[in-house]
N, CA and C atoms as an extended XYZ file, in Angstrom:
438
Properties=species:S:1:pos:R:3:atomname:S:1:resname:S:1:resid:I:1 pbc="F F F"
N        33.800       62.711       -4.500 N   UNK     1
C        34.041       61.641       -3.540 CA  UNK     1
C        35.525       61.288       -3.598 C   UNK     1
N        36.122       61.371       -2.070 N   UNK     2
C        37.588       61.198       -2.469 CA  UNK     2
C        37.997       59.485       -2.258 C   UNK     2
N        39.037       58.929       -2.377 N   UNK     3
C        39.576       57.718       -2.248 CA  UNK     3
C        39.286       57.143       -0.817 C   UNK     3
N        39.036       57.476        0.294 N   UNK     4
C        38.589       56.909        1.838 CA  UNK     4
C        37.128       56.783        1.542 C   UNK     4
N        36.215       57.914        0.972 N   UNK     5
C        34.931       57.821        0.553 CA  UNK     5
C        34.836       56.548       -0.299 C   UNK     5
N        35.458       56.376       -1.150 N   UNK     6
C        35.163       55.285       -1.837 CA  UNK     6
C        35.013       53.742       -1.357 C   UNK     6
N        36.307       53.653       -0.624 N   UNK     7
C        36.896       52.377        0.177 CA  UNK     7
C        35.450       52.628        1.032 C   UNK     7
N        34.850       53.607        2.093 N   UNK     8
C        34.122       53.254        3.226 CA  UNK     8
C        32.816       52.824        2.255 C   UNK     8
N        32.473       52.897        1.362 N   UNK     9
C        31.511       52.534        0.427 CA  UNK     9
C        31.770       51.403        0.035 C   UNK     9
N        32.564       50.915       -0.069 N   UNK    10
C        32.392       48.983       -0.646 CA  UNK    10
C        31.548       48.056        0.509 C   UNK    10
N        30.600       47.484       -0.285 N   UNK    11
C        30.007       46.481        0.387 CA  UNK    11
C        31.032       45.446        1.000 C   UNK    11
N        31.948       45.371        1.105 N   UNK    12
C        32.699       44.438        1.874 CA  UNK    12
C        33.532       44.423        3.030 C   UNK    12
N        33.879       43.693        3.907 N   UNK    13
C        34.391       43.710        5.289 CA  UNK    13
C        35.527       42.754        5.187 C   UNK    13
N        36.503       42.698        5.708 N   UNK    14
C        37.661       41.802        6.360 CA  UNK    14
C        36.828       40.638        6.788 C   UNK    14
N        37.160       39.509        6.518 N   UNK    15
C        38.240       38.799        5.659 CA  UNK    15
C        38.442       39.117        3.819 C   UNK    15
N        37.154       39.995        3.679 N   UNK    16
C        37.452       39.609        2.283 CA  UNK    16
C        37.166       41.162        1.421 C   UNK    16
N        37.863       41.947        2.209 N   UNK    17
C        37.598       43.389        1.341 CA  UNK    17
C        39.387       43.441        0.912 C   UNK    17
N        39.674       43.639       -0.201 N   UNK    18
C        41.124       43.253       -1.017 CA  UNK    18
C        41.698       44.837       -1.805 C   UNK    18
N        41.018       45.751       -1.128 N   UNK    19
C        41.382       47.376       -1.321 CA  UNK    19
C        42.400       48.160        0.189 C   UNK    19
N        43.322       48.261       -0.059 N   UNK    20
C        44.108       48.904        0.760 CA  UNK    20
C        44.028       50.450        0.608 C   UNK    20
N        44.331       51.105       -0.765 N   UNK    21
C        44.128       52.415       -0.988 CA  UNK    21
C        43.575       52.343       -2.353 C   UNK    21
N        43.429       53.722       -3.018 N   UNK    22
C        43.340       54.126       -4.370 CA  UNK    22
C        44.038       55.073       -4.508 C   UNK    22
N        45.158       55.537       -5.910 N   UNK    23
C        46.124       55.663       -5.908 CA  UNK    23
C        45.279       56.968       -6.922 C   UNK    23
N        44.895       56.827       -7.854 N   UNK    24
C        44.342       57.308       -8.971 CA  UNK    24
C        42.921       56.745       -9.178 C   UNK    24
N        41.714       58.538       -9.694 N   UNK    25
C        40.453       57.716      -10.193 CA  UNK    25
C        40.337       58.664      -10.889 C   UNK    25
N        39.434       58.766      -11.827 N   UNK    26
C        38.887       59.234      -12.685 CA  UNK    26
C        37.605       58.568      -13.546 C   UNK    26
N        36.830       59.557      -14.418 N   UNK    27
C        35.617       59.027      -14.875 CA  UNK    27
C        36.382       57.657      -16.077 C   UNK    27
N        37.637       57.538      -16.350 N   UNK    28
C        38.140       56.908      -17.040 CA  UNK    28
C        39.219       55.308      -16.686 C   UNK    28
N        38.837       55.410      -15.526 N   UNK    29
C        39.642       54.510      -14.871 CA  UNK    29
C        39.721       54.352      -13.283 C   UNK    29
N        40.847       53.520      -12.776 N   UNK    30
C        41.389       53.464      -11.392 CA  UNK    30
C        42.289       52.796      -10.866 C   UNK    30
N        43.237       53.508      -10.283 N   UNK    31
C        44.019       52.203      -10.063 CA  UNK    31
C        44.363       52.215       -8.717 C   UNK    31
N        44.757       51.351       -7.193 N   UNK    32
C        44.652       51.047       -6.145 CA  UNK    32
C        45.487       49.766       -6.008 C   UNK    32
N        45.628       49.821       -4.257 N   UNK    33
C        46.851       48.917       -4.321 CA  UNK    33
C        46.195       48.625       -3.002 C   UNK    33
N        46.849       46.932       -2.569 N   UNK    34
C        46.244       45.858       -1.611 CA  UNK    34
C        47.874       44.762       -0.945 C   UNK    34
N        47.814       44.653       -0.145 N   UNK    35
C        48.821       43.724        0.386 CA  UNK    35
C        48.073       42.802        1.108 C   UNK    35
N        48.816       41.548        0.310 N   UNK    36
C        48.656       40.077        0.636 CA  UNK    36
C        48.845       39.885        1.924 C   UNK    36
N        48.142       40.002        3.154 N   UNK    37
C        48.685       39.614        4.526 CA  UNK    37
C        48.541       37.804        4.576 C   UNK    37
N        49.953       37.630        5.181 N   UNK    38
C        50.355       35.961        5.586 CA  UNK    38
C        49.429       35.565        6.204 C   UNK    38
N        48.542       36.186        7.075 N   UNK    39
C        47.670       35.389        8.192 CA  UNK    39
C        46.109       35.400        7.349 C   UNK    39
N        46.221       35.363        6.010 N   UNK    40
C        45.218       35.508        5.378 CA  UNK    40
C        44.589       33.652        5.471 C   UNK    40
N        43.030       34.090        5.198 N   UNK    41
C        42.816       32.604        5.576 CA  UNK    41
C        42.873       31.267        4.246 C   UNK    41
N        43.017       32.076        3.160 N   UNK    42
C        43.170       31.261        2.113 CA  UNK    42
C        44.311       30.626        2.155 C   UNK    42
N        45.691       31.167        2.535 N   UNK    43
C        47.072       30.410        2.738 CA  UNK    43
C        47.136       28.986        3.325 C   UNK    43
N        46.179       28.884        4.385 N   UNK    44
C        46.469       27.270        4.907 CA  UNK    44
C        45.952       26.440        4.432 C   UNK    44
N        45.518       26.627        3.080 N   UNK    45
C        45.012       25.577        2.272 CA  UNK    45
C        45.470       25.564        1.065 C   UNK    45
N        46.015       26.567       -0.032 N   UNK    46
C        46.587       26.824       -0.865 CA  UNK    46
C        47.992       27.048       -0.949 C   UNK    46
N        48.662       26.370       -0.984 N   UNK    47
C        49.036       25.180       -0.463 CA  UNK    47
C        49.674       24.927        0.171 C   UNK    47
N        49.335       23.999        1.103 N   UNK    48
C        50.012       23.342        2.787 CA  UNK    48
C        51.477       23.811        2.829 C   UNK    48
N        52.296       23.668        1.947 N   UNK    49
C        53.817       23.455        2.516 CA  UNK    49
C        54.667       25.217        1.166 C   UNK    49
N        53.532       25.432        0.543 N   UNK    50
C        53.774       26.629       -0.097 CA  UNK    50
C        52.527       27.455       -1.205 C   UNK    50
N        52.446       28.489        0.333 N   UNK    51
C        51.196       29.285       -0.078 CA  UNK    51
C        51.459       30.236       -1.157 C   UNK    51
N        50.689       30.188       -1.778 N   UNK    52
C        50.404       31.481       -3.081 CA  UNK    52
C        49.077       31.855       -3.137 C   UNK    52
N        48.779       32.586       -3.061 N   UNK    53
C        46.787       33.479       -3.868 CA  UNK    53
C        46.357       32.753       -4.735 C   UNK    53
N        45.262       32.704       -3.962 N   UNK    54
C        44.509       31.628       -5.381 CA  UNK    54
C        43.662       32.442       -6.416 C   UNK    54
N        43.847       31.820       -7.571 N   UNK    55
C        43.384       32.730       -8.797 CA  UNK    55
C        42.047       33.512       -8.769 C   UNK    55
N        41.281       32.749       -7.859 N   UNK    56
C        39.672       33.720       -7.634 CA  UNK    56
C        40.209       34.877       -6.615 C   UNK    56
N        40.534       34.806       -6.155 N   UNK    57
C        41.126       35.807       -4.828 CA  UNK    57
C        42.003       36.838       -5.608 C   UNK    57
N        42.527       36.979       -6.373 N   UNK    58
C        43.228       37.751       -7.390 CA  UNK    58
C        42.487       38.087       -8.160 C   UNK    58
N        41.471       37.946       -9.208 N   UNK    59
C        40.411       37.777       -9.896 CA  UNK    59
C        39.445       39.335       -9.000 C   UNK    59
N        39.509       38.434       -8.137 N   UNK    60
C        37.954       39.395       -7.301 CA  UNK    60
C        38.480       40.799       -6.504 C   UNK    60
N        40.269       41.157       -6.360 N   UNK    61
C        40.787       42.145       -6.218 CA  UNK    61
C        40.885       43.380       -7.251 C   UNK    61
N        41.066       42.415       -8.356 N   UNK    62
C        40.840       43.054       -9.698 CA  UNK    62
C        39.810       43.791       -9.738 C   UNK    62
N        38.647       43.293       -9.371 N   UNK    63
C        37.204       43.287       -9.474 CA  UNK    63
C        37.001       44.683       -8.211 C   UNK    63
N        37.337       44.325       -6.937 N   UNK    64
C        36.573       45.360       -6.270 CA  UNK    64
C        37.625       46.694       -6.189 C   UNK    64
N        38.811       46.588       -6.832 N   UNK    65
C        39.531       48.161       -7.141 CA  UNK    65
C        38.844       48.058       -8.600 C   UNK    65
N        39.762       47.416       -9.464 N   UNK    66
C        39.307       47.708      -11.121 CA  UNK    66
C        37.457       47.975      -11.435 C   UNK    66
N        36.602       47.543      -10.513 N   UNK    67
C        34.919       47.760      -11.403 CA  UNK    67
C        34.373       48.394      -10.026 C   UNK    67
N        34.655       47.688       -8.676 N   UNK    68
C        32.933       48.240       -8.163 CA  UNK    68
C        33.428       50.122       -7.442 C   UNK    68
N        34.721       50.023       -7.230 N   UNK    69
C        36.089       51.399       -6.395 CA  UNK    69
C        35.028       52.293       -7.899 C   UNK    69
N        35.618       51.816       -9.051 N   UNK    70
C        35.478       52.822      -10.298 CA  UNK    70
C        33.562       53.130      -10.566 C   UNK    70
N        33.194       52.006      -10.338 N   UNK    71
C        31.490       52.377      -10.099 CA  UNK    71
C        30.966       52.476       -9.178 C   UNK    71
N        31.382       52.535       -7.780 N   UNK    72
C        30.854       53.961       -6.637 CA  UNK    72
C        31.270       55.225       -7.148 C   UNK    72
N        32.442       55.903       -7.875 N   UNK    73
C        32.689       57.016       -7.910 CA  UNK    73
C        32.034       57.417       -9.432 C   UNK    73
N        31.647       56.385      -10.402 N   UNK    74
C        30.931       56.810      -11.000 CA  UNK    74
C        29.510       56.876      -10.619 C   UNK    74
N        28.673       56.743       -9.909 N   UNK    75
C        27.931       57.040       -9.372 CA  UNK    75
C        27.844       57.208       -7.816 C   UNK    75
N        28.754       58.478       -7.523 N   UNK    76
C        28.730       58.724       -6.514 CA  UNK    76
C        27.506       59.728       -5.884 C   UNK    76
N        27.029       60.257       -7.250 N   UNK    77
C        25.585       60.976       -6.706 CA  UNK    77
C        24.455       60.371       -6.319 C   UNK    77
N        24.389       59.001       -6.650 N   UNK    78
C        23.297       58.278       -6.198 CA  UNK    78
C        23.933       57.758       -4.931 C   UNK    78
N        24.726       57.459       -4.773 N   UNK    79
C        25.180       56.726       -3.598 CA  UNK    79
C        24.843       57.746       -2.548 C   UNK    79
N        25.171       58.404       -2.624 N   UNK    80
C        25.248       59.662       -1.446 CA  UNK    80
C        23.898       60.081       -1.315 C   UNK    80
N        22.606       59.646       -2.048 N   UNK    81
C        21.464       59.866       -1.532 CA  UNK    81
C        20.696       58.901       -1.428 C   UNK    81
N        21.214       57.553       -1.471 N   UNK    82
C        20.747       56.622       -1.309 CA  UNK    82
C        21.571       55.617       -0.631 C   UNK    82
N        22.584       55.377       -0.494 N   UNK    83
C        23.467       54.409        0.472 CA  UNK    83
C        23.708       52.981        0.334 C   UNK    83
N        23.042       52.423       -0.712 N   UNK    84
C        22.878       50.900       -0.636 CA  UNK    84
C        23.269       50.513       -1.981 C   UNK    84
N        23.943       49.519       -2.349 N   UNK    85
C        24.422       49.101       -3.386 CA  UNK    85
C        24.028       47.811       -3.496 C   UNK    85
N        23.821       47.626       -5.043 N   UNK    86
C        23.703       46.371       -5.251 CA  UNK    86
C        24.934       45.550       -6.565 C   UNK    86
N        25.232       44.670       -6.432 N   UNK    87
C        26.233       44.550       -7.347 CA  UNK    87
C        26.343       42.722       -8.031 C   UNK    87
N        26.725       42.804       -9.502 N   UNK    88
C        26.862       41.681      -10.000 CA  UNK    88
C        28.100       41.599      -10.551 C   UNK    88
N        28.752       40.765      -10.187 N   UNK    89
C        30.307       41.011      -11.428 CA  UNK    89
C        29.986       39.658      -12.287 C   UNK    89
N        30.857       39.735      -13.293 N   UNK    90
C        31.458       38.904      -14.485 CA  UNK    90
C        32.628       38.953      -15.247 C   UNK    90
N        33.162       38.355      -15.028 N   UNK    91
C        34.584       38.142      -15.285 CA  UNK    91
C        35.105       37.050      -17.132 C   UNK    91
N        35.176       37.762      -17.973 N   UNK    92
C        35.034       37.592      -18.962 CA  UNK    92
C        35.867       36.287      -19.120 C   UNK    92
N        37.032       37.140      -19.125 N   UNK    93
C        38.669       36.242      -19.516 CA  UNK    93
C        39.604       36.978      -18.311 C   UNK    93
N        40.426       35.751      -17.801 N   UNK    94
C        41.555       36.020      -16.879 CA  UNK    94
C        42.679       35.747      -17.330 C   UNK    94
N        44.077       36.082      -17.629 N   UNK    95
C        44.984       35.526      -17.965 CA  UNK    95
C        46.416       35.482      -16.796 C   UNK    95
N        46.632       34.572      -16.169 N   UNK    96
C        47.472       34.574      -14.694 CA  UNK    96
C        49.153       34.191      -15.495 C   UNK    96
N        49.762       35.012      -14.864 N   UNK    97
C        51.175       35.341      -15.537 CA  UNK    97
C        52.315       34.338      -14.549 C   UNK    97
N        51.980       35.099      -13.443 N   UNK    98
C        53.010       34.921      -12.319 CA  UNK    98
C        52.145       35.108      -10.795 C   UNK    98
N        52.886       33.967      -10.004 N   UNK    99
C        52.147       33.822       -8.524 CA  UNK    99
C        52.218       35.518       -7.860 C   UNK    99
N        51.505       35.539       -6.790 N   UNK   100
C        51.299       36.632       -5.761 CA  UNK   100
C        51.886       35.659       -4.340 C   UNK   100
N        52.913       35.691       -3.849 N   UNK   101
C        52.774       35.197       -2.276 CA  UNK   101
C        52.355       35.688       -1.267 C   UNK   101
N        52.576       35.665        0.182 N   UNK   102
C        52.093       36.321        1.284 CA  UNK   102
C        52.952       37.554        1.420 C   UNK   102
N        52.223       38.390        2.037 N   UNK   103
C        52.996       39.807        2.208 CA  UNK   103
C        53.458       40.834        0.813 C   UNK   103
N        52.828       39.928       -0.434 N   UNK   104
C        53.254       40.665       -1.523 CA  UNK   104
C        52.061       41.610       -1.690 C   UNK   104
N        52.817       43.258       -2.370 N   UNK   105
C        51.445       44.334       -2.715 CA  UNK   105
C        51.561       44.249       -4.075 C   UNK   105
N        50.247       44.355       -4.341 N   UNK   106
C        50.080       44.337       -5.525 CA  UNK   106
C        49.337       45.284       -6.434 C   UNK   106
N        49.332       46.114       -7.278 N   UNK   107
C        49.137       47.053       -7.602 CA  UNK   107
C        47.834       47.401       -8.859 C   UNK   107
N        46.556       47.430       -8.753 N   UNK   108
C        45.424       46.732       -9.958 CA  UNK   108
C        45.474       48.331      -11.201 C   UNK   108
N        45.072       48.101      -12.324 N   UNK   109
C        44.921       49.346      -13.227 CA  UNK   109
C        43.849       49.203      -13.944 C   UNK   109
N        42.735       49.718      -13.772 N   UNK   110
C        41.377       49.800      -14.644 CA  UNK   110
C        41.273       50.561      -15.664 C   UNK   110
N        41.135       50.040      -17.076 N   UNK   111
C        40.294       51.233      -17.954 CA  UNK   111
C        39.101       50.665      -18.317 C   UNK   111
N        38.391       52.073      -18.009 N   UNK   112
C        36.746       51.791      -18.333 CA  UNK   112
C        36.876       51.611      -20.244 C   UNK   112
N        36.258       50.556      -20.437 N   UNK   113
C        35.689       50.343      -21.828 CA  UNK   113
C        34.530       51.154      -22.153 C   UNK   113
N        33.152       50.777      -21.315 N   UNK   114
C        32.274       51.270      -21.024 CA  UNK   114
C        31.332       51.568      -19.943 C   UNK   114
N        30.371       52.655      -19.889 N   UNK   115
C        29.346       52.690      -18.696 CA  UNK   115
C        28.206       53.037      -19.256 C   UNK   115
N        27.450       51.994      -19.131 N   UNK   116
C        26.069       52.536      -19.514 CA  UNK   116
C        25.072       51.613      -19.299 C   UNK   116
N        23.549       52.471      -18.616 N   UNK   117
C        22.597       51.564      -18.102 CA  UNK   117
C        22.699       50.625      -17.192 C   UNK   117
N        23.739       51.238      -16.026 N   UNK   118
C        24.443       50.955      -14.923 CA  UNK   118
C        25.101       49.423      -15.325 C   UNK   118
N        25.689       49.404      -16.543 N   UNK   119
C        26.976       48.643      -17.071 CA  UNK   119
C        28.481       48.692      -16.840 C   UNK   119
N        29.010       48.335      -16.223 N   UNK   120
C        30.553       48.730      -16.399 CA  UNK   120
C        31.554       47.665      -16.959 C   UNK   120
N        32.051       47.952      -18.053 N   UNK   121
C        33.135       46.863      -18.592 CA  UNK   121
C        34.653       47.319      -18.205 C   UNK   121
N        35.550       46.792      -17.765 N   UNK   122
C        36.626       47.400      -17.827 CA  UNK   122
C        37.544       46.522      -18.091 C   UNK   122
N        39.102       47.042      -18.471 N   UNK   123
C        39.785       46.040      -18.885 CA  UNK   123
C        40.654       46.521      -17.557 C   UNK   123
N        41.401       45.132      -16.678 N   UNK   124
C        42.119       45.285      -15.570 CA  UNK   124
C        43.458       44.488      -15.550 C   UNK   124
N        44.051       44.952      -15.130 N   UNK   125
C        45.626       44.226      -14.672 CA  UNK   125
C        45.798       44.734      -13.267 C   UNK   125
N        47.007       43.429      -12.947 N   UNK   126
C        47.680       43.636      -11.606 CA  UNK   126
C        49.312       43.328      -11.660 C   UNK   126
N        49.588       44.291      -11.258 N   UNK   127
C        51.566       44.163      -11.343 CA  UNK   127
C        51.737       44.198       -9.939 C   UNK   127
N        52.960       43.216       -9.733 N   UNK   128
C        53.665       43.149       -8.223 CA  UNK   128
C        54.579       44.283       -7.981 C   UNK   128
N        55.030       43.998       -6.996 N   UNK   129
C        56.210       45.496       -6.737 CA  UNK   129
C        57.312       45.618       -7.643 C   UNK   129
N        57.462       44.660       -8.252 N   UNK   130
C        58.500       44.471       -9.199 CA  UNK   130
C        58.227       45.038      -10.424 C   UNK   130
N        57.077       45.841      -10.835 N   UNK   131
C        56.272       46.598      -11.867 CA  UNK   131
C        56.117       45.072      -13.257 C   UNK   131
N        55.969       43.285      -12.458 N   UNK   132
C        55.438       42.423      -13.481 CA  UNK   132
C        54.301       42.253      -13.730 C   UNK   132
N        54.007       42.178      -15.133 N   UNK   133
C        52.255       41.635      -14.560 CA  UNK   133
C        51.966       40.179      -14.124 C   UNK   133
N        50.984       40.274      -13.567 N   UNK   134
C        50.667       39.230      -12.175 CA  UNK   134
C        49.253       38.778      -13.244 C   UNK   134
N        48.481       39.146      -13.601 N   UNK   135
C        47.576       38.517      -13.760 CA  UNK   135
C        46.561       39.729      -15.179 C   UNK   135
N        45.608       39.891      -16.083 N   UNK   136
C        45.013       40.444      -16.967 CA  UNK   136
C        43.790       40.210      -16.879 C   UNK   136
N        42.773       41.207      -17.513 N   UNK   137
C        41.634       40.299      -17.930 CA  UNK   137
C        40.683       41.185      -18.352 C   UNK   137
N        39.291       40.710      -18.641 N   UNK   138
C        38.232       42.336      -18.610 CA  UNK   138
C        36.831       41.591      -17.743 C   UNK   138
N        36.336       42.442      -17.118 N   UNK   139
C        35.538       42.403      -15.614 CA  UNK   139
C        34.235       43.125      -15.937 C   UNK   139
N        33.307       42.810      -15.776 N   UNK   140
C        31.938       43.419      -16.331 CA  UNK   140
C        31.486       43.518      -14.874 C   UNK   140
N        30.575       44.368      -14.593 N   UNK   141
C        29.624       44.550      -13.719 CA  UNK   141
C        27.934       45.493      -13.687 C   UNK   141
N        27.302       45.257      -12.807 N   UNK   142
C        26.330       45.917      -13.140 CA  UNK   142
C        26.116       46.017      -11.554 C   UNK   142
N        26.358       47.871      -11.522 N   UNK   143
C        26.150       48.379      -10.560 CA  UNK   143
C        24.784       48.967      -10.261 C   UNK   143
N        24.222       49.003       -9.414 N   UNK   144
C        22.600       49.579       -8.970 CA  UNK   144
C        22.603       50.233       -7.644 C   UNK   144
N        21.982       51.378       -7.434 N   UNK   145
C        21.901       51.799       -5.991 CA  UNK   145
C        20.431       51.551       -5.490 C   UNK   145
N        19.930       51.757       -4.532 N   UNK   146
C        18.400       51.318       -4.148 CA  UNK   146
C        18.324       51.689       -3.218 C   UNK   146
């Protein structure tokens, strides 16, 4: 399954699918990159006179490159004969470094800890274009097809 296969496989749609590409995958990882668009709808509230990404919205980018991108392609054989996903995340520990503004890309890096008994732990970061880190953490999920 290549990197477009993957992306057309996420359960999610605009406003809130936070995968632009995937850069790198493997049974060991993934890493993928997303740009902050200004006309995003979280900006006119976070905050009024100077917008930045709010920490769940960063959090859950992490999440759908760093765990669910890396667990469709780890189970890309079920997917492909079955089509439907089901998904839980958990988000252990976050550690937020430095803001994300509008129009900024940002760049996520997954390593799988573990997979097993449709478990996925991974540990994830996100660096801005400036190669800083933006934000850390480790992201659990439990992927299922049906």
């Amino acid at each position: 399954m290549n990197s477009e296969q993957i992306i057309n496989n996420l359960p999610y749609a605009s406003p809130f699918l936070f995968v632009d590409a995937l850069t790198e995958i493997s049974e060991n990882g993934v890493s993928g990159n997303y740009i902050f668009k200004e006309e995003a709808f979280f900006y006119k509230g976070h905050f009024k006179e100077n917008p930045i990404t709010p920490g769940v919205i960063l959090t859950e980018t992490m999440a759908q490159i760093g765990v669910v991108c890396l667990g469709i392609y780890l189970l890309q054989d079920e997917i492909v004969l079955k089509r439907k996903l089901q998904i839980a995340l958990t988000s252990n520990q976050t550690d937020f470094y430095i803001p994300v503004l509008p129009n900024e890309k940002v760049t996520v890096i997954s390593e799988k800890e573990y997979f097993r008994f449709n478990k996925l732990k991974c540990k994830v970061k996100m660096m801005n274009s400036k190669n800083e880190l933006v934000c850390r953490g480790t992201i659990s999920g439990m992927i299922l097809t049906k």
